[in-house]
Structures are given as structure tokens and as C-alpha cells.
Tab-separated table of C-alpha atoms and ligand atoms in Angstrom:
chain	number	residue	atom	x	y	z
A	96	MET	CA	227.249	125.980	156.301
A	97	ARG	CA	229.602	124.492	159.011
A	98	SER	CA	231.566	123.393	155.283
A	99	HIS	CA	233.008	127.037	154.877
A	100	LEU	CA	234.463	127.305	158.105
A	101	LEU	CA	238.094	126.313	158.330
A	102	ASN	CA	239.111	123.719	160.244
A	103	ARG	CA	241.190	120.010	159.920
A	104	THR	CA	238.190	118.728	157.439
A	105	THR	CA	238.237	121.756	155.941
A	106	ALA	CA	241.971	122.093	154.911
A	107	GLU	CA	241.595	120.924	151.203
A	108	ASP	CA	239.013	123.068	150.483
A	109	TYR	CA	240.842	125.975	151.731
A	110	ARG	CA	244.048	124.787	149.790
A	111	HIS	CA	241.772	125.063	145.856
A	112	SER	CA	239.574	127.685	147.061
A	113	VAL	CA	242.371	130.417	148.163
A	114	SER	CA	244.733	128.672	145.427
A	115	ALA	CA	241.708	130.598	143.283
A	116	GLY	CA	241.365	134.068	144.346
A	117	VAL	CA	245.475	134.169	143.815
A	118	ASP	CA	244.933	132.300	139.944
A	119	GLN	CA	242.257	135.209	140.113
A	120	VAL	CA	244.377	137.984	141.004
A	121	ALA	CA	248.110	136.506	139.120
A	122	ASP	CA	245.930	136.192	135.725
A	123	ARG	CA	244.912	139.448	136.341
A	124	LEU	CA	248.533	140.784	136.879
A	125	THR	CA	249.928	139.266	133.780
A	126	SER	CA	246.688	140.323	131.089
A	127	VAL	CA	246.161	144.317	132.611
A	128	THR	CA	247.879	146.931	130.305
A	129	GLY	CA	247.286	150.075	132.195
A	130	PRO	CA	246.905	150.414	136.186
A	131	PHE	CA	243.185	151.641	135.775
A	132	SER	CA	240.617	150.840	133.507
A	133	GLY	CA	239.175	154.429	133.107
A	134	THR	CA	235.653	153.359	134.740
A	135	ASP	CA	234.250	156.025	136.298
A	136	VAL	CA	231.669	156.265	139.532
A	137	GLU	CA	228.371	156.119	137.090
A	138	ALA	CA	229.472	153.658	135.315
A	139	LEU	CA	230.820	151.094	138.094
A	140	THR	CA	228.007	152.057	140.705
A	141	PRO	CA	225.414	149.806	138.808
A	142	VAL	CA	227.492	147.273	138.497
A	143	VAL	CA	228.411	147.296	142.562
A	144	GLY	CA	224.964	148.128	142.905
A	145	SER	CA	223.487	144.808	140.369
A	146	VAL	CA	224.667	142.242	143.106
A	147	ASP	CA	221.868	141.050	145.910
A	148	LEU	CA	223.946	140.423	148.514
A	149	ASP	CA	220.708	138.332	150.354
A	150	ARG	CA	221.948	135.791	147.059
A	151	PRO	CA	224.672	133.661	147.837
A	152	LEU	CA	226.222	132.253	144.893
A	153	GLY	CA	227.806	129.148	147.243
A	154	ASP	CA	230.587	128.462	145.015
A	155	THR	CA	233.825	129.683	144.989
A	156	ALA	CA	234.229	129.944	141.461
A	157	ALA	CA	231.148	132.002	141.012
A	158	ALA	CA	231.579	133.960	143.581
A	159	LEU	CA	235.173	134.773	141.827
A	160	ASP	CA	233.686	135.636	138.376
A	161	GLU	CA	231.366	137.967	139.603
A	162	LEU	CA	234.399	139.620	141.529
A	163	SER	CA	236.201	140.112	138.378
A	164	GLU	CA	233.653	142.245	137.171
A	165	VAL	CA	233.362	144.516	140.260
A	166	TYR	CA	235.985	144.943	141.984
A	167	LEU	CA	239.427	143.186	139.893
A	168	ARG	CA	238.709	144.251	136.519
A	169	ASP	CA	238.412	148.430	137.551
A	170	ALA	CA	240.450	148.035	140.284
A	171	VAL	CA	243.715	150.054	140.201
A	172	TYR	CA	246.737	148.750	140.181
A	173	PHE	CA	249.806	149.522	142.165
A	174	HIS	CA	252.037	146.985	140.517
A	175	HIS	CA	251.976	149.120	137.039
A	176	PRO	CA	255.091	151.185	136.684
A	177	ARG	CA	252.275	153.837	135.497
A	178	TYR	CA	250.811	154.235	138.136
A	179	LEU	CA	252.797	157.022	140.390
A	180	ALA	CA	249.768	158.636	142.257
A	181	HIS	CA	249.728	158.339	146.098
A	182	LEU	CA	251.943	156.936	148.655
A	183	ASN	CA	250.810	153.007	147.547
A	184	CYS	CA	253.594	150.339	146.895
A	185	PRO	CA	253.552	147.435	144.685
A	186	VAL	CA	254.125	144.484	147.169
A	187	VAL	CA	256.548	142.339	147.255
A	188	ILE	CA	255.759	138.387	147.157
A	189	PRO	CA	257.653	137.636	151.023
A	190	ALA	CA	254.856	140.216	152.189
A	191	LEU	CA	252.161	138.348	150.719
A	192	VAL	CA	253.268	134.989	152.000
A	193	GLY	CA	252.964	136.009	155.523
A	194	GLU	CA	249.615	138.005	154.608
A	195	ALA	CA	248.262	134.626	153.588
A	196	VAL	CA	249.451	132.462	156.462
A	197	LEU	CA	248.427	135.711	159.394
A	198	SER	CA	244.367	136.027	158.988
A	199	ALA	CA	244.676	132.012	158.374
A	200	VAL	CA	245.759	131.483	161.510
A	201	ASN	CA	244.251	134.484	162.273
A	202	SER	CA	246.113	135.521	165.619
A	203	SER	CA	245.055	138.549	167.855
A	204	LEU	CA	248.075	140.490	169.152
A	205	ASP	CA	246.861	141.618	171.864
A	206	THR	CA	247.572	138.475	174.619
A	207	TRP	CA	249.907	136.300	175.017
A	208	ASP	CA	247.394	133.678	174.769
A	209	GLN	CA	246.349	134.657	171.674
A	210	SER	CA	248.988	134.795	169.673
A	211	ALA	CA	252.043	133.561	171.636
A	212	GLY	CA	255.063	132.945	169.166
A	213	GLY	CA	253.284	136.253	167.578
A	214	THR	CA	254.011	138.239	170.370
A	215	LEU	CA	257.660	137.989	170.386
A	216	ILE	CA	257.870	138.166	166.620
A	217	GLU	CA	255.989	141.452	166.992
A	218	ARG	CA	258.023	142.975	169.571
A	219	ARG	CA	261.711	141.452	167.363
A	220	LEU	CA	260.234	143.248	164.623
A	221	ILE	CA	259.658	146.539	166.565
A	222	ASP	CA	263.419	145.907	168.197
A	223	TRP	CA	264.736	145.514	165.171
A	224	THR	CA	263.255	148.663	163.910
A	225	ALA	CA	264.032	150.808	167.433
A	226	GLY	CA	267.785	149.622	166.499
A	227	ARG	CA	268.114	151.307	163.175
A	228	ILE	CA	265.867	154.000	164.708
A	229	GLY	CA	269.462	154.164	167.351
A	230	LEU	CA	266.130	154.539	170.345
A	231	GLY	CA	268.586	153.345	172.638
A	232	PRO	CA	268.077	150.123	175.032
A	233	ALA	CA	264.424	151.800	176.433
A	234	ALA	CA	262.928	151.811	173.139
A	235	ASP	CA	259.728	149.951	172.440
A	236	GLY	CA	256.595	150.628	170.756
A	237	VAL	CA	253.314	148.678	168.603
A	238	PHE	CA	252.416	147.651	165.350
A	239	THR	CA	249.221	149.782	164.373
A	240	SER	CA	247.045	150.644	161.243
A	241	GLY	CA	249.202	152.830	159.827
A	242	GLY	CA	250.627	155.980	159.916
A	243	THR	CA	247.510	158.347	161.431
A	244	GLN	CA	247.007	156.039	163.864
A	245	SER	CA	250.765	156.478	165.012
A	246	ASN	CA	250.832	160.230	165.187
A	247	LEU	CA	247.377	160.071	167.317
A	248	GLN	CA	249.226	157.801	169.826
A	249	ALA	CA	252.654	158.995	170.358
A	250	LEU	CA	250.906	162.465	170.644
A	251	LEU	CA	248.329	160.621	172.898
A	252	LEU	CA	251.575	159.889	174.977
A	253	ALA	CA	253.031	163.644	174.226
A	254	ARG	CA	249.944	165.066	175.508
A	255	GLU	CA	249.859	163.189	178.847
A	256	GLU	CA	253.927	163.654	179.102
A	257	ALA	CA	252.733	167.139	178.995
A	258	LYS	CA	250.963	166.911	182.683
A	259	LEU	CA	248.312	169.199	182.531
A	260	ARG	CA	245.123	168.760	183.586
A	261	PRO	CA	241.765	168.734	180.786
A	262	GLU	CA	240.838	171.649	181.896
A	263	GLU	CA	244.168	173.289	181.004
A	264	PHE	CA	244.326	171.248	177.299
A	265	GLY	CA	243.558	174.645	175.586
A	266	ARG	CA	247.033	175.973	176.489
A	267	LEU	CA	248.894	172.819	174.447
A	268	ARG	CA	250.357	174.040	171.596
A	269	ILE	CA	251.541	171.453	168.601
A	270	LEU	CA	254.452	173.025	166.308
A	271	THR	CA	255.048	171.225	162.530
A	272	SER	CA	255.582	172.275	159.568
A	273	GLU	CA	252.402	173.760	157.370
A	274	CYS	CA	254.010	170.786	155.018
A	275	SER	CA	252.816	168.056	157.557
A	276	HIS	CA	251.039	165.498	157.549
A	277	PHE	CA	246.669	165.990	157.746
A	278	SER	CA	246.783	163.286	160.895
A	279	VAL	CA	248.535	165.911	162.647
A	280	SER	CA	245.145	168.498	162.773
A	281	LYS	CA	242.980	165.654	163.300
A	282	SER	CA	244.817	163.800	166.026
A	283	ALA	CA	245.140	167.096	168.076
A	284	LYS	CA	241.570	167.075	166.822
A	285	LEU	CA	240.561	163.620	169.098
A	286	LEU	CA	243.113	164.795	171.829
A	287	GLY	CA	240.062	167.637	172.769
A	288	LEU	CA	243.312	170.320	172.203
A	289	SER	CA	241.668	173.893	170.864
A	290	PRO	CA	241.339	174.632	167.170
A	291	GLY	CA	244.091	177.007	167.243
A	292	SER	CA	246.392	174.087	168.745
A	293	VAL	CA	247.782	172.897	165.850
A	294	VAL	CA	251.088	175.584	165.367
A	295	PRO	CA	251.838	175.386	161.105
A	296	VAL	CA	255.726	176.974	160.892
A	297	PRO	CA	257.236	177.889	157.627
A	298	VAL	CA	259.090	175.840	155.752
A	299	ASP	CA	262.092	176.703	153.756
A	300	ARG	CA	262.672	176.128	149.850
A	301	GLU	CA	262.957	172.814	149.992
A	302	LYS	CA	260.149	172.125	151.561
A	303	ARG	CA	261.559	171.444	154.912
A	304	MET	CA	260.957	173.563	158.636
A	305	ARG	CA	262.642	176.607	158.737
A	306	THR	CA	264.100	175.848	162.012
A	307	ALA	CA	264.761	179.944	162.939
A	308	ALA	CA	260.938	180.301	162.707
A	309	LEU	CA	260.502	177.057	164.737
A	310	ALA	CA	262.665	178.659	167.279
A	311	ALA	CA	260.492	181.890	167.338
A	312	ALA	CA	256.996	179.598	167.767
A	313	LEU	CA	258.538	178.157	170.897
A	314	GLU	CA	259.591	181.290	171.765
A	315	GLN	CA	256.157	182.475	171.221
A	316	CYS	CA	254.539	179.860	172.865
A	317	GLU	CA	256.693	181.148	176.278
A	318	ALA	CA	255.592	184.448	175.892
A	319	GLU	CA	251.527	183.551	175.334
A	320	GLY	CA	251.842	181.279	178.296
A	321	ALA	CA	251.563	178.194	176.293
A	322	VAL	CA	252.556	174.765	175.964
A	323	PRO	CA	254.739	173.444	173.261
A	324	MET	CA	253.105	169.359	174.302
A	325	ALA	CA	255.420	168.281	170.640
A	326	VAL	CA	256.712	169.349	168.048
A	327	VAL	CA	256.152	167.073	165.199
A	328	ALA	CA	259.023	166.675	162.374
A	329	THR	CA	258.429	165.375	159.033
A	330	ALA	CA	260.847	162.846	157.583
A	331	GLY	CA	259.586	162.558	154.321
A	332	THR	CA	256.942	164.831	153.628
A	333	THR	CA	253.608	163.639	151.542
A	334	ASP	CA	253.962	166.476	148.783
A	335	PHE	CA	257.697	166.902	148.349
A	336	GLY	CA	259.371	164.151	150.363
A	337	SER	CA	261.325	167.220	152.050
A	338	ILE	CA	262.952	166.232	155.226
A	339	ASP	CA	262.827	168.566	158.034
A	340	PRO	CA	266.490	169.660	159.612
A	341	LEU	CA	266.427	166.312	162.579
A	342	PRO	CA	269.293	167.178	164.375
A	343	GLU	CA	268.713	171.383	164.902
A	344	ILE	CA	265.030	169.730	165.545
A	345	ALA	CA	266.211	167.908	167.935
A	346	ALA	CA	268.422	171.258	169.909
A	347	LEU	CA	265.167	172.926	169.983
A	348	CYS	CA	262.658	170.224	171.740
A	349	ASP	CA	266.533	169.729	174.052
A	350	ARG	CA	266.361	173.520	174.637
A	351	TYR	CA	262.500	173.768	175.086
A	352	ALA	CA	262.138	170.671	177.326
A	353	THR	CA	259.922	169.432	174.154
A	354	TRP	CA	258.661	165.954	173.069
A	355	MET	CA	260.406	165.275	169.722
A	356	HIS	CA	257.615	163.342	167.818
A	357	VAL	CA	259.254	162.536	163.746
A	358	ASP	CA	256.382	161.560	161.404
A	359	ALA	CA	258.751	159.106	159.126
A	360	ALA	CA	255.303	157.307	157.673
A	361	TYR	CA	257.080	158.173	154.565
A	362	GLY	CA	260.961	158.494	154.985
A	363	CYS	CA	260.973	155.394	156.990
A	364	GLY	CA	262.839	153.401	153.508
A	365	LEU	CA	265.831	155.412	153.952
A	366	LEU	CA	266.144	152.369	157.120
A	367	ALA	CA	266.722	149.925	155.292
A	368	SER	CA	269.002	152.091	152.814
A	369	ARG	CA	272.707	151.307	152.414
A	370	THR	CA	273.173	154.997	150.982
A	371	ARG	CA	271.006	156.896	151.256
A	372	ARG	CA	270.027	156.266	155.750
A	373	GLU	CA	272.118	159.765	156.589
A	374	LEU	CA	269.535	161.212	155.255
A	375	LEU	CA	268.005	160.617	158.321
A	376	ASP	CA	270.496	161.591	160.888
A	377	GLY	CA	269.063	162.925	163.755
A	378	ILE	CA	266.006	160.564	164.271
A	379	GLU	CA	267.623	158.743	166.759
A	380	ARG	CA	266.554	162.160	168.871
A	381	ALA	CA	263.504	161.704	168.960
A	382	ASP	CA	260.814	160.443	171.781
A	383	SER	CA	258.708	158.555	169.274
A	384	VAL	CA	258.677	157.357	165.504
A	385	THR	CA	255.888	156.959	162.728
A	386	VAL	CA	257.094	154.787	160.813
A	387	ASP	CA	255.334	152.737	157.532
A	388	TYR	CA	256.244	149.757	156.080
A	389	HIS	CA	253.170	149.917	153.675
A	390	LYS	CA	254.425	152.992	151.674
A	391	SER	CA	257.827	152.721	151.771
A	392	PHE	CA	258.503	149.360	152.822
A	393	PHE	CA	256.463	147.467	150.234
A	394	GLN	CA	254.639	145.659	152.868
A	395	PRO	CA	250.139	145.128	151.709
A	396	VAL	CA	248.363	147.432	154.129
A	397	SER	CA	248.167	147.535	156.620
A	398	SER	CA	251.229	147.590	158.463
A	399	SER	CA	252.880	150.166	160.632
A	400	ALA	CA	253.931	151.019	164.168
A	401	VAL	CA	255.303	153.704	166.531
A	402	LEU	CA	258.386	153.743	168.437
A	403	VAL	CA	259.113	155.829	171.986
A	404	ARG	CA	262.415	156.255	173.321
A	405	ASP	CA	260.603	155.247	177.132
A	406	ARG	CA	259.078	152.513	176.986
A	407	ALA	CA	257.323	153.530	180.576
A	408	THR	CA	255.330	155.923	178.083
A	409	LEU	CA	253.246	153.467	176.222
A	410	ARG	CA	251.645	153.221	180.014
A	411	HIS	CA	249.992	156.232	178.522
A	412	ALA	CA	248.082	153.362	176.394
A	413	THR	CA	246.951	150.959	179.613
A	414	TYR	CA	243.936	149.420	181.005
A	415	HIS	CA	243.419	146.775	182.776
A	416	ALA	CA	240.823	144.237	182.093
A	417	GLU	CA	240.023	141.626	184.251
A	418	TYR	CA	239.065	139.217	181.316
A	419	LEU	CA	241.893	140.666	179.053
A	420	ASN	CA	244.835	141.427	180.895
A	421	PRO	CA	245.021	141.555	184.683
A	422	GLU	CA	247.840	142.861	186.721
A	423	ARG	CA	248.333	140.217	187.632
A	424	ALA	CA	249.808	139.148	184.260
A	425	VAL	CA	251.688	141.587	184.635
A	426	GLU	CA	253.201	140.644	187.859
A	427	GLU	CA	253.658	136.706	185.761
A	428	ARG	CA	255.976	138.844	183.500
A	429	ILE	CA	253.591	137.592	180.469
A	430	PRO	CA	254.509	139.591	177.610
A	431	ASN	CA	251.128	141.300	175.937
A	432	GLN	CA	250.966	144.119	173.049
A	433	VAL	CA	247.151	144.902	173.920
A	434	ASP	CA	248.740	147.257	177.232
A	435	LYS	CA	250.608	149.985	174.618
A	436	SER	CA	248.302	149.146	171.820
A	437	LEU	CA	244.871	151.557	171.463
A	438	GLN	CA	243.714	148.174	169.640
A	439	THR	CA	242.287	145.577	171.375
A	440	THR	CA	242.065	143.112	168.245
A	441	ARG	CA	244.792	143.313	165.907
A	442	ARG	CA	246.548	141.807	162.937
A	443	PHE	CA	249.520	140.006	163.335
A	444	ASP	CA	250.578	142.116	160.348
A	445	ALA	CA	254.232	142.090	161.708
A	446	LEU	CA	254.611	138.618	159.713
A	447	LYS	CA	254.591	139.944	156.515
A	448	LEU	CA	257.164	142.009	157.296
A	449	TRP	CA	259.425	139.315	159.411
A	450	MET	CA	258.686	137.066	156.210
A	451	THR	CA	260.116	140.187	154.149
A	452	LEU	CA	263.518	140.301	156.318
A	453	ARG	CA	263.828	136.720	156.292
A	454	ILE	CA	263.332	136.146	152.281
A	455	MET	CA	264.745	139.283	151.063
A	456	GLY	CA	266.554	141.168	153.779
A	457	ALA	CA	266.377	144.849	154.300
A	458	ASP	CA	268.983	145.085	151.601
A	459	GLY	CA	266.803	144.374	149.345
A	460	ILE	CA	263.895	146.263	150.236
A	461	GLY	CA	266.464	149.063	150.381
A	462	GLU	CA	267.657	149.103	147.400
A	463	LEU	CA	264.132	149.103	146.129
A	464	PHE	CA	263.581	152.317	147.602
A	465	ASP	CA	266.960	153.812	146.448
A	466	GLU	CA	266.126	152.464	143.205
A	467	VAL	CA	262.598	155.085	143.153
A	468	CYS	CA	264.280	157.562	144.634
A	469	GLU	CA	267.759	157.200	141.562
A	470	LEU	CA	264.511	157.082	139.519
A	471	ALA	CA	262.869	160.478	140.898
A	472	SER	CA	266.319	162.197	140.546
A	473	GLU	CA	266.427	161.467	136.741
A	474	GLY	CA	262.947	162.275	136.618
A	475	TRP	CA	263.792	166.279	138.354
A	476	ARG	CA	266.439	166.042	135.389
A	477	LEU	CA	264.070	165.508	132.638
A	478	LEU	CA	261.552	168.330	134.005
A	479	ALA	CA	264.380	170.224	134.829
A	480	ALA	CA	265.538	170.642	131.182
A	481	ASP	CA	261.894	170.373	130.064
A	482	PRO	CA	260.657	174.186	129.202
A	483	ARG	CA	256.278	173.119	129.186
A	484	TYR	CA	257.010	172.463	132.705
A	485	ASP	CA	257.116	173.824	136.074
A	486	VAL	CA	258.998	171.899	139.161
A	487	VAL	CA	258.841	172.364	142.408
A	488	VAL	CA	261.481	171.202	144.185
A	489	GLU	CA	264.665	168.526	143.471
A	490	PRO	CA	263.274	165.686	145.010
A	491	ARG	CA	264.830	163.958	148.022
A	492	LEU	CA	262.833	160.918	148.539
A	493	SER	CA	260.848	160.038	145.451
A	494	THR	CA	258.215	162.290	144.362
A	495	LEU	CA	257.789	164.914	141.760
A	496	VAL	CA	255.249	168.567	141.935
A	497	PHE	CA	255.358	169.939	138.592
A	498	ARG	CA	252.979	171.255	136.896
A	499	TYR	CA	252.416	171.588	132.592
A	500	VAL	CA	253.027	175.629	131.943
A	501	PRO	CA	252.765	176.403	128.337
A	502	ALA	CA	255.018	178.359	126.672
A	503	GLY	CA	253.260	182.410	125.928
A	504	VAL	CA	249.815	181.541	126.914
A	505	ALA	CA	246.968	182.252	129.353
A	506	ALA	CA	245.433	182.880	132.391
A	507	ALA	CA	246.832	181.554	135.948
A	508	ALA	CA	243.744	180.038	136.370
A	509	ASP	CA	243.566	178.350	132.827
A	510	ILE	CA	246.640	177.137	133.681
A	511	ASP	CA	245.357	175.201	136.855
A	512	ARG	CA	242.212	174.159	134.893
A	513	ALA	CA	245.111	172.777	132.229
A	514	ASN	CA	246.478	170.328	134.976
A	515	LEU	CA	243.260	169.765	136.613
A	516	TYR	CA	241.805	168.323	133.425
A	517	ALA	CA	245.120	166.609	132.282
A	518	ARG	CA	245.492	164.693	135.464
A	519	LYS	CA	241.721	163.120	135.409
A	520	ALA	CA	241.968	162.497	130.879
A	521	LEU	CA	244.789	160.237	131.702
A	522	ALA	CA	243.312	158.733	133.895
A	523	ALA	CA	240.070	158.043	132.754
A	524	SER	CA	242.320	156.640	128.964
A	525	GLY	CA	243.944	154.713	131.564
A	526	GLU	CA	247.533	154.983	130.600
A	527	ALA	CA	248.548	156.700	133.545
A	528	VAL	CA	247.343	157.727	137.351
A	529	VAL	CA	249.143	161.089	138.817
A	530	ALA	CA	248.416	163.140	141.432
A	531	GLY	CA	247.478	166.589	142.191
A	532	THR	CA	247.613	169.141	144.985
A	533	LYS	CA	248.302	173.238	145.158
A	534	VAL	CA	251.270	174.450	145.605
A	535	ASP	CA	250.502	178.180	146.937
A	536	GLY	CA	247.514	178.484	145.804
A	537	ARG	CA	248.303	177.128	142.192
A	538	GLN	CA	246.358	173.321	140.516
A	539	TYR	CA	249.886	171.397	141.085
A	540	LEU	CA	250.626	167.656	139.658
A	541	LYS	CA	252.434	164.924	141.363
A	542	PHE	CA	254.214	161.481	140.965
A	543	THR	CA	254.861	159.849	143.637
A	544	LEU	CA	257.489	156.665	142.641
A	545	LEU	CA	257.310	153.761	144.700
A	546	ASN	CA	257.792	151.130	141.696
A	547	PRO	CA	261.529	150.087	140.687
A	548	GLU	CA	260.018	148.906	137.676
A	549	THR	CA	258.684	151.775	136.592
A	550	THR	CA	261.535	153.778	133.878
A	551	THR	CA	262.651	156.849	132.876
A	552	ALA	CA	260.742	156.223	129.309
A	553	ASP	CA	257.401	155.495	131.373
A	554	LEU	CA	258.031	159.275	133.027
A	555	ARG	CA	259.189	160.851	129.833
A	556	THR	CA	256.272	158.934	127.581
A	557	VAL	CA	253.454	160.045	130.956
A	558	LEU	CA	254.753	163.717	130.455
A	559	ASP	CA	254.106	163.818	127.092
A	560	LEU	CA	249.967	162.573	127.283
A	561	ILE	CA	249.894	165.250	129.934
A	562	ALA	CA	251.655	168.282	127.852
A	563	GLY	CA	249.295	167.005	125.241
A	564	HIS	CA	246.054	167.089	127.119
A	565	SER	CA	246.837	170.108	128.376
A	566	GLU	CA	247.122	172.075	125.279
A	567	GLN	CA	243.873	170.178	123.698
A	568	TYR	CA	242.244	171.736	126.893
A	569	LEU	CA	243.690	175.275	126.110
A	570	GLY	CA	242.994	174.841	122.151
A	571	ASP	CA	239.251	173.549	122.932
A	572	SER	CA	239.179	176.473	125.493
A	573	LEU	CA	240.501	179.324	123.342
A	574	ASP	CA	238.181	177.657	120.142
A	575	ARG	CA	235.419	178.207	123.360
A	576	ALA	CA	236.554	181.505	124.014
A	577	SER	CA	236.561	182.905	120.492
B	750	PLP	C1	250.688	158.697	154.047
B	750	PLP	C2	251.044	159.858	155.339
B	750	PLP	C3	250.765	159.630	156.938
B	750	PLP	C4	249.399	159.084	156.741
B	750	PLP	O1	249.527	157.354	157.249
B	750	PLP	P1	248.756	156.074	156.687
B	750	PLP	O2	248.904	154.971	156.806
B	750	PLP	O3	247.727	156.964	155.599
B	750	PLP	O4	247.071	156.374	158.086
B	750	PLP	C5	250.939	160.441	158.081
B	750	PLP	N1	252.006	161.308	157.637
B	750	PLP	C6	252.825	160.986	155.981
B	750	PLP	C7	254.185	162.060	156.051
B	750	PLP	C8	252.336	160.295	155.189
B	750	PLP	O5	253.651	160.372	154.227
């Protein structure tokens, strides 16, 4: 079994084994005809369940053949142009090179003595990102596992900066738009805030936080003796890609001395765009920012970071352990990242972004993101001109929320069901995968466009397929009714 350990005697096996895995994926990429096989839980559960985990195959080729059946055949392929569902991106090859290197070397980015150059590379990328945001000379941050963790850490810092004793946490409030990400509420719970602590601020027709409503909510906090510990602005809401009015929100945060967090998990791709960067104007006034490179920077999961304006605030995540990061190391000025992180052992995800910037450059990423934003605009024109569809807002980024509405027909509940049915039928056909969401209590469908290979013709085709499935559902239900 020692022969399975990576070391100087197994380097050849490593080379062959990993390239056999790469071959499997590459073969799959050239042969899949849709984003999904169309399988379901009932069909796939016994396939995975029948594998006897206590009887190893002992052989890479055999295990890869088996993997083909239990995973690769039925995986959901984000690189396919008709995967239009969630905020998952096709990944860039330079990042995959980074991924292969980082997992083999297996650096852990907690301390210098486990990562050396890795620590410095991560710091360069934090500085690079903070520079693109414009956070100023005292900025810092750390890579995280994702936007959820970045939001949690930012709100932890905000809670500590509010300087209340734990028994007063019930007074703390987080103000955020009703379209913000659910991880804000989850964080509030983890941070020991009270159930009503997250105050949803109404949005305008474009799904952006209404600043007048935010001002009113801040005033209300003051009147009630509550403490607004943070305003969470979203730069790219998950459903609509809407960007809250950052400069106005920053001004209100200044006035009320409230921490401003910008959740740019989705919109961060604009930091690399040469033509759309101004959509993020105002982000430079944030106290903290969440970026998900694994969304709009085309990086493999996971790759995310939390950035802060004032590096001193990161001390709220610092604990010293004699075995790992003793205070002595701080005095010796040995750099480490664990003092800034909620994690201890931590992946060197930064290497993927590093390889991406060194091979493609930021402009290369920005161009890919620009392309999907343009595609979304074309999709909006298609939908707005199509009498079969109702589309909610003109996209700023790359999502489209819409629903099929048959001419003349049907109770609202039937339209809801027809759209739900169409989504399922489409996935079961394997021809496309789209998402669903609710708007004002009604069922809608969603395209999240992150694949520059997707064309307007793809969108047109998928809209026809959705209309076909919806009509079939409504036809069938009319038959049942008569
Ligand atoms: C995706 C998303 C998150 C959560 O990020 P994960 O990387 O999935 O944890 C947070 N906020 C917004 C706006 C998002 O779109």
C-alpha cells in the first residue's frame, strides 16, 4: 500500500495515474451531447449504492472505469453551452494546471512553515484584488472556501467592531436588501444574533436596495435603541444580478457609522472587465468585500476571498496556539495566514488564480465575463420581444428571470405548475438545465449565463423547448380536467 504514496519512487505512477484521470475527463468532454444525462435519483442511487467500499479494486484503470458509471456519465457539465442554471462556471485551463499542482504539493496555507512561497503568492493576490477594488493602503484579506464563509467572516468582524457585550447581541441588526443571499441570515444565526436581527430592506423595480428605505430602516434602529452593526450591499444578486446603489449606501453607512459589507460574490468579475468596471463604483468605500473567483473568474470550486479596508480588524479572527502560530512568530515578523482565517488547514486555492493571471491575464477573464453579460442582454431582447414570455428585469450582469405565460389561458397556479414542469422535463431530456426561482410568490425560471460558448441560438432553442414542455403540460391538464 506504501506504493500509493506520492514520493520520489512513485513519481512515474503519479504521472500515469493522474493523466489517466485527465484522459477520462477529456474523452467525456468530447463525447457528451448535452449538459446532463437526464437521470434521476431513483436510477442513480442503486448504481452508487452497489459499489462495495470494503473491496478496493487496487487498480487505477478499473477504478476510473467504475467512476465513469457512477459519476462521470451522469455528472452535470457546466462547460456545456446549454447548462444555464446556477452560478457555476466553465473553468479555465490555467486554473486546472494550478489545481493539479496545488493538490499534489499539498501546501497548507495556515503558516509559513507549511507553505512558504504559497503564503506570499496568496498575499500578492489579496493585494491585487484589494487594489482592483480600491480599498486603500491598509487593506488585507484572506482566501476562503466560498462566499458563504466570506460573508460569515465579514459579519464576524462587523459584530466585533460594534463593540457590544455578548449579552447585548440581541440589539444588533444587519440591514440588507430582500434580494440578498441567504448566507447573511445563516451568518446572523451563527454569530448569536437574535432571530429578527436581519432587517430586509425593500428593493426597487430593478431589484436594487432602495436607499430611502435603508435610511428609514437605519432611523428606525436608532429609534428602537437597536444597533445596526452592518449594512450588506449586494453587487450582483444571485437571482437578478442587480447591483445595489453602492455610493448612496456608503454615504448612509458613513452617516450612521455602520460597517459596510459588499457581497460581490457574483459581481466581482467586473473587477477584471475593461468595459463594465464602473458598475461597481462605490465598492471602494466598503469596510469588507466578498469575492467569489469560482463564479465570475472562471475558477474551479473552491476559490473565494474576503477583503477588508483595515487589516487591524482581522485580529478578531486571531488565536495563538503554541504548536502553530505562537506570539513569538508575530514578533519575528514571520508571515502567516492562519491569524486572519476562520480555517486552520487551508487549500492553496490562490495558486489557481495566480496561474490564470500569469497565463491569460485579468483582461482575458474580464473579456469572458463581458461576453456573458452581452449574451444576457441579447437574451433579454429575445424575451422582451417574445409574447410567450414575461421577463422580470433587464440584466446588469448575466442572469435572466422569466416565465412562460400562455396566451389567454389559465389560472396563476397552472402557469406556476407549467413552468415547474418545463424545468423538470427539460432536465430529464438532458437537452438543457435551467434554474427556477420565485418572484412575488409566483414560479419563474432562470438562466444564469456564465458560459461564453453559449449562443443566442442556444437561448432561442431552449426557450422553444420550455414553451413546448409548458404547452404540453397545460394541454394534458386540460385533458384531465375535461
Ligand atoms: C453564491 C453567492 C454566495 C455564496 O457563495 P458560495 O461560494 O456559494 O458559498 C453569496 N452571495 C451571493 C450574492 C452569491 O451569489
